[in-house]
Amino acid sequence: QGSVDCPNLEFEYGDADGHGAELAELYSYTEEPELSTNRRCFEEDFHAQVQGRRWLELDGAQQKAYVMRLLDGLEVVNRDKRLKVARAILYLAQGVFGDCDNEGDVLHWSRHNSFLLYRLGTFTAFLELLNMEIDNSQACSSALRKPAISLADSTELRVLLSVMYLMVENIRVEQEPDPPEWKTCRETFRMELSFPVHTEEPFALLLFTMVTKFCSGHAPHFPMKKVLLLLWKVLLFTLGGFEALQAMKVKKREELGLPPLPEDSIQVMRSMRAASPPTYSIELMEQQQQKRGHRSRRPLMKQDSLDMYNERDPFKNDEAGVDEEENDDMDSGIEGELDLMERDAILPAMPAQRPPIERVSFPKGLPWAPKVRQKDIEHFLEASRNKFIGFTLGQDTETLIGLPRPIHESVKTLKQHKYVSISDVQIKNEEELEKCPMSLGEEEVQETPCEILYRAMLYNLPQYMIALLKILLAAAPTSKAKTDSINILADVLPEEMPITVLQSMKLGIDVNRHKEIIVKSISALLLLLLKHFKLNHIYQFEYVSQHLVFANCIPLILKFFNQNIMSYITAKNSISVLDYPHCTVYDLPELTAESLEAGDNNQFCWRNLFSCINLLRILNKLTKWKHSRTMMLVVFKSAPILKRALKVKQAMMQLYVLKLLKIQTKYLGRQWRKSNMKTMSAIYQKVRHRMNDDWAYGNDIDARPWDFQAEECTLRANIEAFNSRRYDKPQDSEFAPVDNCLQSVLGQRLELPEDFHFSYELWLEREVFSQPIRWEELLHYQ
């Protein structure tokens, strides 16, 4: 039934949606009348300067001269004149749509003008104006006094942020026919945003500050959607997207002398297929019937099913040679429809029954190479030595004396698949630097954009994380409107509220779309931060993770998924005829309640599926190898919520749901595992195997409940030690050199107040002559 309801979703995950869609999401539908205002501001000024010609007809030099004149207009004191000029510049960045005939032309001229504006220093000019607007206390106080905030309260900020967003997004996106000077321009802009000039903060930090100021209630008129979209795109541009991250990871492993990655995870996920979602009550009934039918031959069956999987183990030697017939059998089972017992009964007859279908050939066996940690080898040897010899040798993984031959073979196999991560190396280096701070000296820290951003964010990082999660909570569809929650609709609500039913429907769609875009940008930027910080240094990642966990990120994400996730992913909260750039070049057809209700004919909503995958990836990042956090998943009863999310037939989303189910399976009890065999076999087929990880049973060495608190505390102590060692530069450190020379100490020039010499004699009398010298205190002083 589930597979009939939800067909396979043809969704390609990436850094962002298509270029046009990303630009369209910048504007609310209520902002649409402002497009013609921008055009009017530009044309009034342009026709006064350039008689009888269009922007597209000017050559490069004339366009430059006109933009320079516009930028001079930003220097005027009069606020209204300045806004008119800013609107004219925004019209240029929007692609002079009044002169264009189709959407492609608008996007082309938007890119062309963005590069032109950047080369002439527009971004820097707008950055100064943005700083002025942020500090504009008059706008803040008038917004605070109003009972209801609307679009009109954030006009200047929205114009400035729109220009900056269009420039960042147009310059960030690479396209085939880009001329060489544009490529140079792109790199210069990236450097400018990443490495602040004149010891200022990076641009992303200014946007983070805007987010915290908004959440604290001091600036309720800030257009939060635009700020978050710009912040996400700035991070994506300066730090790099997922493919850049993968390349950086490969390079870093080479530098550290680690073996290459067993596979490219992006490619593996793209080639995966979705499994049919497990059904609910029907599944239980089927299994009960099967138990009755199969009870007599259960012991044999268990062994058979294990053999069946072993035949297809791709990491055994190739002598076994699995033939094509068997491989096809496995593919037909990959759908997750058949559990082990069903398969065992049906498998022998399957080749005869199957009609000849044209199918793509999939790789044999499982999609991921298994990984083994050093800790896993140590645990295995500890258990083996206790069993066969009666004592252990700590972390020694080389001495195998006294252990039987099969154990030797097992250790050999484990070592073949041993995986050392970059994080392991960083943790080891950190331990050595903590132990020997003097002999190892100062650590060389590479000045990457990521490092600079972390250093800038460090001291206010908890506030930034809390603010982002507050906004995410307010934008989640499951959130109830509370009086104390923050108002994120300031930049979508019009001054006059709708009167007709049609206007109300349009505003309702706009508000829902607005919330979806906020969720999309927050989920994407949090994932980017976590991934980049993890690659830069594991403790930077752990610091961000810990503050997200302390700010209740885990229950928040679970609350988000505790809804009808299929209806969220297929939501039609967009009116394509009102989207930019379509609405700028075509006449608007008459909107009716029916056409609004019908929505577009897309199979799913790209941004919502993107948000769901991002939130699942964040949840995975927070809980991986953390038993205390895994227990939070169990305590918050995440299993049924996650299992419902498997209804979405999209391979990548299913993979991250299955990963989250896998880590908590051992705590869910035998009954849960028995009644969820389809989910269990889907985990087996899709999630990476960790050798001797008994995820499907319950015998975990690490799962000692009394260690959970200690685990978080140890991690916190390690993070604090890292941050203070690398970023606190105390002047009075016990290792700092001391000046023992009397001459130089007495000869130091001290900064004294200007009026000091007037009261100098009085000071001497009070502080020196009238005070008895207690020499014995010198002896007792520590």
PDB file of N, CA and C in Angstrom, residues 14 28 43 110 119 188 235 244 255 269 292 498 502 643 707 715 742 746 752:
ATOM      1  N   GLY A  14      21.830  18.127  -3.691  1.00  0.00           N
ATOM      2  CA  GLY A  14      22.993  18.945  -4.049  1.00  0.00           C
ATOM      3  C   GLY A  14      23.182  20.054  -3.039  1.00  0.00           C
ATOM      4  N   SER A  28       9.140  37.265  -1.155  1.00  0.00           N
ATOM      5  CA  SER A  28       7.796  36.812  -0.776  1.00  0.00           C
ATOM      6  C   SER A  28       6.838  37.283  -1.867  1.00  0.00           C
ATOM      7  N   GLU A  43      14.262  53.684 -13.923  1.00  0.00           N
ATOM      8  CA  GLU A  43      13.966  54.317 -15.220  1.00  0.00           C
ATOM      9  C   GLU A  43      13.896  55.837 -15.117  1.00  0.00           C
ATOM     10  N   SER A 110      20.955  39.510 -14.977  1.00  0.00           N
ATOM     11  CA  SER A 110      21.140  39.575 -13.519  1.00  0.00           C
ATOM     12  C   SER A 110      22.575  39.179 -13.165  1.00  0.00           C
ATOM     13  N   ARG A 119      32.555  44.551  -9.365  1.00  0.00           N
ATOM     14  CA  ARG A 119      33.846  45.120  -9.791  1.00  0.00           C
ATOM     15  C   ARG A 119      33.943  46.605  -9.454  1.00  0.00           C
ATOM     16  N   THR A 188      38.289  36.506  -6.078  1.00  0.00           N
ATOM     17  CA  THR A 188      38.544  37.714  -5.269  1.00  0.00           C
ATOM     18  C   THR A 188      37.417  37.919  -4.265  1.00  0.00           C
ATOM     19  N   LEU A 235      28.183  31.188   3.577  1.00  0.00           N
ATOM     20  CA  LEU A 235      28.939  30.025   4.089  1.00  0.00           C
ATOM     21  C   LEU A 235      29.218  29.026   2.972  1.00  0.00           C
ATOM     22  N   ALA A 244      33.212  20.079  -2.852  1.00  0.00           N
ATOM     23  CA  ALA A 244      34.479  20.720  -2.448  1.00  0.00           C
ATOM     24  C   ALA A 244      34.955  20.109  -1.135  1.00  0.00           C
ATOM     25  N   GLU A 255      47.699  14.418   3.116  1.00  0.00           N
ATOM     26  CA  GLU A 255      48.678  15.185   3.901  1.00  0.00           C
ATOM     27  C   GLU A 255      49.029  14.479   5.210  1.00  0.00           C
ATOM     28  N   MET A 269      25.702   7.123  -2.794  1.00  0.00           N
ATOM     29  CA  MET A 269      24.306   7.456  -2.479  1.00  0.00           C
ATOM     30  C   MET A 269      23.492   7.749  -3.739  1.00  0.00           C
ATOM     31  N   ARG A 292       3.648 -19.386  12.549  1.00  0.00           N
ATOM     32  CA  ARG A 292       2.926 -20.655  12.692  1.00  0.00           C
ATOM     33  C   ARG A 292       3.394 -21.647  11.624  1.00  0.00           C
ATOM     34  N   PRO A 498      -5.378  40.960   4.331  1.00  0.00           N
ATOM     35  CA  PRO A 498      -6.274  40.613   3.222  1.00  0.00           C
ATOM     36  C   PRO A 498      -7.756  40.771   3.575  1.00  0.00           C
ATOM     37  N   LEU A 502      -9.642  35.097  -1.612  1.00  0.00           N
ATOM     38  CA  LEU A 502      -8.511  34.846  -2.504  1.00  0.00           C
ATOM     39  C   LEU A 502      -7.217  35.419  -1.924  1.00  0.00           C
ATOM     40  N   LYS A 643      10.404   5.606  11.680  1.00  0.00           N
ATOM     41  CA  LYS A 643       9.884   4.545  10.815  1.00  0.00           C
ATOM     42  C   LYS A 643       8.843   5.104   9.842  1.00  0.00           C
ATOM     43  N   ASP A 707      27.750   5.530  32.566  1.00  0.00           N
ATOM     44  CA  ASP A 707      28.845   6.238  31.903  1.00  0.00           C
ATOM     45  C   ASP A 707      28.366   7.431  31.073  1.00  0.00           C
ATOM     46  N   LEU A 715      34.026  14.847  27.355  1.00  0.00           N
ATOM     47  CA  LEU A 715      34.068  15.535  26.054  1.00  0.00           C
ATOM     48  C   LEU A 715      34.142  17.049  26.271  1.00  0.00           C
ATOM     49  N   LEU A 742      66.422  44.469  36.732  1.00  0.00           N
ATOM     50  CA  LEU A 742      65.934  45.623  37.495  1.00  0.00           C
ATOM     51  C   LEU A 742      65.881  46.886  36.646  1.00  0.00           C
ATOM     52  N   LEU A 746      62.414  48.946  35.980  1.00  0.00           N
ATOM     53  CA  LEU A 746      62.245  50.324  36.463  1.00  0.00           C
ATOM     54  C   LEU A 746      62.199  51.326  35.316  1.00  0.00           C
ATOM     55  N   LEU A 752      50.384  57.096  32.448  1.00  0.00           N
ATOM     56  CA  LEU A 752      49.782  57.704  33.638  1.00  0.00           C
ATOM     57  C   LEU A 752      48.730  58.713  33.227  1.00  0.00           C
TER      58      LEU A 752
END
